[in-house]
C-alpha cells in the first residue's frame, strides 16, 4: 500500500503550481543536455499560460517555437526521442489531442514494441485541462481515459504542487512516452515547495488523508474537492474518509486502492471528467472483480454529466461535481455503517 505523503522538506517554503512546473522544467534542462522544450509560443511567450517564460533566455537554442500544427509538433517529439533526445512537447489544450492522436497512439506508444525494444521514445507531452473557467466544451475535456486505453502510453495527473514538480521530473527521466495532464485551475494554487530534484514515483498512488469508514479515490483537482468533503462529514457525521490521490492513471495503482477497500469496505471514485467510461469505471470493475467480498455497499462513481461541458458559468458549476455532491455520496454509502 502507498504510504501517506511525507512532510515537506521546508514547511515555510511555498510555490504556486505554475512555479512548480516551471522549476521542474528549469532543473531538467540544467541537469540533462538532451532535454529541450517545444510547442506553440513556448520560447518567447512561455506557452498559453506563460509557464516557460524566461527559460528561452536562460537556455538558448533549447526552446523551439512551432507552427499551430499539433501533428507536426508531436512528430517532432517522436523523431527527436528516437534520435536519443528528451523532448518535452507542450500540447496547448488536452482537447486538441484528437488532431495528433495518430502520432501518440500509433507512433510514440508502439515504436518500442514494434522494434523489439531497439527504439526508445523518451518523450513527454505536457498538456492541461480544467472545468470552472468557462472555457467552453472544446477546451475543458478530461480525456485521460482515452489516453490510458492506449497500451504503451504512461498517463499522469498531478494534484499537488509537490507532484506537479515531482511527476514531471520522473516523466522526463522515463525512456517511454508520457502524457502529463495538468489542471489549469491548480496553476494558481500554492503548496509546500518540493526539494530540488524531487521525484514522485510513477505508478504509485498517495494516501492524502487516512481513514477507516470509506475509501474516496480521486483524480487531479478532484482531490481537493474530496478533502473538503471529508472534513465536512467527519465534523458533522463522524465519518472517517480515506482519500487517495491516484497521481498515475496508467499504470493504475489498484493495489493501494484495493488495500484501502479491504479496510473500509466502501468505495467512491471522484473525477471532474464525464463520468461514463472513465477511470472510475475501470476501478469499479476491479473492485467488484478482486474486492467483491470486502464490499459492504455498492461502488459509486461521481463525475460530470455525459454531455459537453457548458460555457455558461452557472451551468458549468452545475455540471461540475462539488464538495456538496461528494458529501451526499459519502453519507449515502455510509448510512448503514
XYZ file of C-alpha atoms in Angstrom:
337
model
C 0.000 0.000 0.000
C 1.103 3.551 -0.640
C 2.380 5.372 2.433
C 0.943 8.760 3.407
C 2.651 11.757 1.852
C 5.923 12.652 3.601
C 6.192 16.033 5.328
C 7.633 18.847 3.180
C 11.389 19.344 3.371
C 10.851 23.018 4.249
C 7.330 23.743 5.563
C 7.935 27.504 5.345
C 8.727 27.467 1.611
C 5.828 27.546 -0.834
C 5.317 27.590 -4.593
C 2.376 28.122 -6.883
C 1.525 25.257 -9.174
C 2.759 27.144 -12.235
C 6.062 27.854 -10.476
C 6.465 24.170 -9.611
C 6.048 23.150 -13.264
C 8.468 25.836 -14.402
C 11.019 24.787 -11.762
C 10.786 21.162 -12.890
C 11.466 22.161 -16.490
C 14.263 24.531 -15.456
C 16.010 21.860 -13.376
C 15.568 19.197 -16.068
C 17.146 21.487 -18.683
C 20.041 22.185 -16.310
C 20.590 18.529 -15.414
C 20.339 16.885 -18.846
C 21.586 18.449 -22.070
C 19.338 16.095 -24.074
C 16.213 17.854 -22.774
C 14.562 20.524 -24.889
C 11.118 22.153 -24.875
C 8.918 22.774 -27.875
C 5.401 23.877 -28.721
C 3.270 26.793 -29.824
C 4.740 30.072 -28.495
C 6.790 28.154 -25.912
C 10.041 30.210 -26.185
C 9.182 33.923 -26.048
C 5.574 33.694 -24.887
C 6.077 30.895 -22.404
C 3.180 28.870 -23.807
C -0.513 29.616 -23.403
C -0.176 30.051 -19.616
C 3.313 31.548 -19.560
C 4.781 28.530 -17.757
C 8.090 28.531 -19.673
C 8.550 32.297 -19.857
C 12.182 33.260 -19.195
C 13.659 29.828 -19.909
C 14.398 30.720 -23.532
C 16.966 33.330 -22.468
C 18.441 31.017 -19.856
C 18.827 28.055 -22.236
C 19.445 29.489 -25.745
C 18.508 27.149 -28.561
C 16.732 24.629 -26.339
C 13.216 26.070 -26.513
C 11.811 25.731 -30.014
C 8.763 27.537 -31.394
C 6.387 25.705 -33.717
C 3.516 26.487 -36.059
C -0.046 25.808 -34.920
C 0.169 22.233 -36.188
C -0.268 19.631 -33.468
C 0.562 16.659 -35.693
C 3.862 18.292 -36.695
C 4.654 19.142 -33.065
C 4.103 15.539 -31.953
C 6.033 14.237 -34.935
C 8.948 16.458 -33.956
C 8.832 14.998 -30.454
C 8.688 11.391 -31.642
C 11.563 11.829 -34.094
C 13.740 13.664 -31.571
C 13.123 10.966 -28.956
C 14.027 8.230 -31.449
C 17.291 10.098 -32.055
C 18.129 9.974 -28.336
C 16.968 13.410 -27.201
C 14.437 14.042 -24.413
C 11.780 16.365 -25.854
C 9.118 17.951 -23.664
C 6.309 18.873 -26.016
C 3.527 21.242 -24.997
C 0.062 20.461 -26.350
C -1.833 23.702 -25.754
C -5.122 22.065 -24.661
C -5.823 18.399 -23.950
C -8.867 18.711 -26.230
C -6.501 19.080 -29.207
C -5.142 15.563 -28.753
C -7.605 14.447 -31.415
C -5.625 16.373 -34.009
C -2.394 14.470 -33.300
C -3.678 11.181 -31.892
C -2.041 9.091 -34.610
C 1.419 10.308 -33.593
C 0.747 9.330 -29.973
C -1.301 6.180 -30.471
C 0.413 4.553 -33.443
C 3.933 6.016 -33.304
C 5.091 7.043 -29.826
C 3.213 4.305 -27.969
C 4.084 1.472 -30.366
C 7.594 2.028 -31.718
C 9.388 0.362 -28.792
C 7.179 -2.729 -29.174
C 7.416 -2.844 -32.953
C 11.208 -2.609 -32.937
C 11.656 -5.255 -30.260
C 12.939 -2.699 -27.804
C 15.582 -1.335 -30.162
C 13.919 2.088 -30.203
C 13.175 4.210 -27.146
C 10.694 7.070 -27.291
C 11.620 9.052 -24.184
C 9.151 11.850 -24.829
C 6.941 13.923 -22.517
C 3.765 15.646 -23.603
C 2.657 18.400 -21.231
C -0.947 19.466 -21.585
C -3.740 20.892 -19.462
C -7.487 20.799 -18.912
C -9.932 22.113 -16.339
C -13.597 22.834 -15.753
C -14.556 26.023 -13.932
C -13.327 28.959 -16.005
C -15.963 28.971 -18.770
C -13.520 27.683 -21.354
C -16.261 26.011 -23.357
C -16.883 22.439 -24.376
C -13.891 22.284 -26.755
C -11.352 23.471 -24.153
C -12.461 21.719 -20.956
C -12.456 17.988 -21.619
C -10.872 15.453 -19.283
C -9.675 12.808 -21.742
C -7.279 10.805 -19.577
C -9.292 7.586 -20.032
C -8.924 7.831 -23.808
C -5.134 8.022 -23.474
C -4.928 5.402 -20.722
C -6.653 2.936 -23.060
C -3.629 3.042 -25.393
C -1.006 0.401 -24.413
C 2.456 1.930 -24.363
C 1.487 5.371 -23.054
C 2.083 6.478 -19.470
C -0.535 8.960 -18.239
C -0.017 11.184 -15.189
C -2.350 13.664 -13.441
C -0.728 15.663 -10.613
C -2.975 17.231 -7.982
C -0.483 18.931 -5.653
C 2.399 21.365 -6.039
C 4.824 18.646 -4.933
C 3.590 16.278 -7.641
C 3.394 18.943 -10.346
C 7.157 19.139 -9.860
C 7.962 15.539 -8.955
C 5.847 13.721 -11.538
C 7.194 15.924 -14.324
C 10.791 15.233 -13.271
C 10.068 11.480 -13.200
C 8.331 11.668 -16.580
C 11.344 13.332 -18.217
C 13.610 10.625 -16.782
C 11.477 7.789 -18.174
C 12.607 6.268 -21.514
C 8.990 5.975 -22.638
C 6.234 8.265 -23.928
C 4.458 10.055 -21.076
C 1.481 12.412 -21.118
C 1.367 14.752 -18.104
C -2.104 16.264 -17.736
C -2.117 19.386 -15.563
C -5.273 21.049 -14.283
C -5.072 24.733 -15.164
C -7.049 25.723 -12.063
C -4.174 24.337 -9.962
C -1.600 26.687 -11.513
C -2.623 29.493 -9.148
C -2.857 27.268 -6.071
C 0.080 27.061 -3.701
C 1.676 24.400 -1.566
C 4.903 23.385 0.143
C 7.858 23.607 -2.226
C 9.385 20.221 -3.065
C 13.104 19.728 -2.650
C 15.059 20.434 -5.844
C 15.483 17.167 -7.718
C 12.493 15.540 -6.010
C 10.904 12.697 -7.963
C 7.390 11.385 -7.415
C 7.255 7.645 -8.158
C 5.254 6.773 -11.260
C 2.616 4.101 -10.719
C 2.105 4.812 -7.017
C -0.990 6.469 -5.601
C -0.770 8.597 -2.449
C -2.908 8.454 0.678
C -3.776 12.117 1.100
C -5.946 11.522 4.173
C -6.058 8.256 6.183
C -9.471 6.978 7.232
C -11.485 3.920 8.254
C -15.077 4.132 7.010
C -14.872 4.743 3.261
C -12.234 4.976 0.526
C -12.559 8.012 -1.752
C -10.334 7.807 -4.831
C -9.642 10.996 -6.779
C -8.066 12.239 -9.997
C -6.321 15.597 -10.306
C -8.170 18.600 -8.795
C -10.963 16.359 -7.519
C -8.546 15.560 -4.676
C -9.163 18.977 -3.167
C -12.929 18.655 -3.555
C -12.831 15.277 -1.805
C -10.643 16.563 1.027
C -13.122 19.392 1.626
C -15.986 16.897 1.690
C -14.072 14.536 4.006
C -13.573 17.327 6.536
C -17.310 18.112 6.465
C -18.535 14.551 7.022
C -16.006 13.954 9.766
C -17.108 17.085 11.636
C -20.838 16.635 11.086
C -21.328 12.847 10.853
C -18.245 11.275 12.418
C -17.427 9.527 9.126
C -13.728 8.802 8.613
C -12.733 9.038 4.926
C -9.551 7.662 3.441
C -8.783 9.903 0.459
C -6.460 8.539 -2.225
C -4.856 10.642 -4.952
C -4.205 8.331 -7.918
C -1.469 10.578 -9.412
C -0.810 7.977 -12.139
C -3.671 6.914 -14.408
C -1.666 4.440 -16.498
C -0.276 2.313 -14.985
C -3.073 2.280 -12.412
C -2.200 1.577 -8.762
C -5.029 -0.810 -7.947
C -3.010 -2.374 -5.111
C -3.295 0.762 -2.988
C -6.991 1.189 -3.791
C -7.909 -2.437 -3.080
C -5.772 -2.468 0.072
C -7.717 0.511 1.375
C -11.033 -1.054 0.331
C -10.232 -4.185 2.353
C -10.181 -1.974 5.464
C -13.008 0.470 4.755
C -15.353 -1.805 2.746
C -16.774 1.139 0.778
C -15.505 2.831 -2.382
C -16.303 6.142 -4.097
C -14.372 7.441 -7.126
C -14.488 11.181 -7.843
C -13.318 12.857 -11.045
C -14.021 16.079 -12.917
C -14.474 14.483 -16.315
C -17.605 12.959 -17.799
C -18.392 10.006 -15.561
C -19.254 7.417 -18.193
C -16.499 5.089 -19.495
C -13.825 6.715 -17.326
C -11.131 5.710 -14.861
C -13.841 5.314 -12.223
C -15.468 2.605 -14.317
C -12.175 0.709 -14.508
C -11.637 0.949 -10.753
C -15.213 -0.107 -10.067
C -14.783 -3.168 -12.273
C -11.582 -4.175 -10.498
C -13.146 -3.594 -7.086
C -16.041 -5.892 -7.950
C -13.708 -8.462 -9.515
C -10.907 -8.567 -6.940
C -12.522 -6.971 -3.895
C -16.102 -8.232 -4.089
C -16.118 -10.000 -0.722
C -14.898 -6.882 1.072
C -17.716 -4.650 -0.189
C -20.407 -3.542 2.266
C -22.022 -1.139 -0.213
C -22.172 -0.607 -3.970
C -19.160 1.003 -5.627
C -20.126 4.534 -6.636
C -18.686 6.923 -9.221
C -19.099 10.682 -9.216
C -18.169 12.709 -12.268
C -19.553 15.153 -14.757
C -22.667 14.530 -16.800
C -22.277 12.677 -20.125
C -22.674 15.949 -22.011
C -20.273 18.562 -23.367
C -19.146 20.981 -20.658
C -21.412 24.075 -20.714
C -19.967 27.533 -21.324
C -22.436 29.354 -19.054
C -20.836 29.758 -15.588
C -23.954 28.651 -13.630
C -24.473 25.646 -15.898
C -20.780 24.778 -15.731
C -20.884 24.776 -11.928
C -23.988 22.588 -12.004
C -22.180 20.182 -14.347
C -19.046 20.002 -12.162
C -19.207 17.736 -9.083
C -18.692 19.873 -5.985
C -17.956 19.168 -2.338
C -21.680 19.026 -1.579
C -22.153 16.261 -4.139
C -19.268 14.293 -2.641
C -20.701 14.756 0.868
C -24.072 13.391 -0.281
C -22.452 10.330 -1.872
C -20.358 9.602 1.231
C -23.367 9.868 3.518
C -25.384 7.578 1.256
C -22.682 4.905 1.161
C -22.058 5.088 4.911
C -25.666 5.216 6.072
C -25.560 1.607 7.389
C -22.033 1.578 8.729
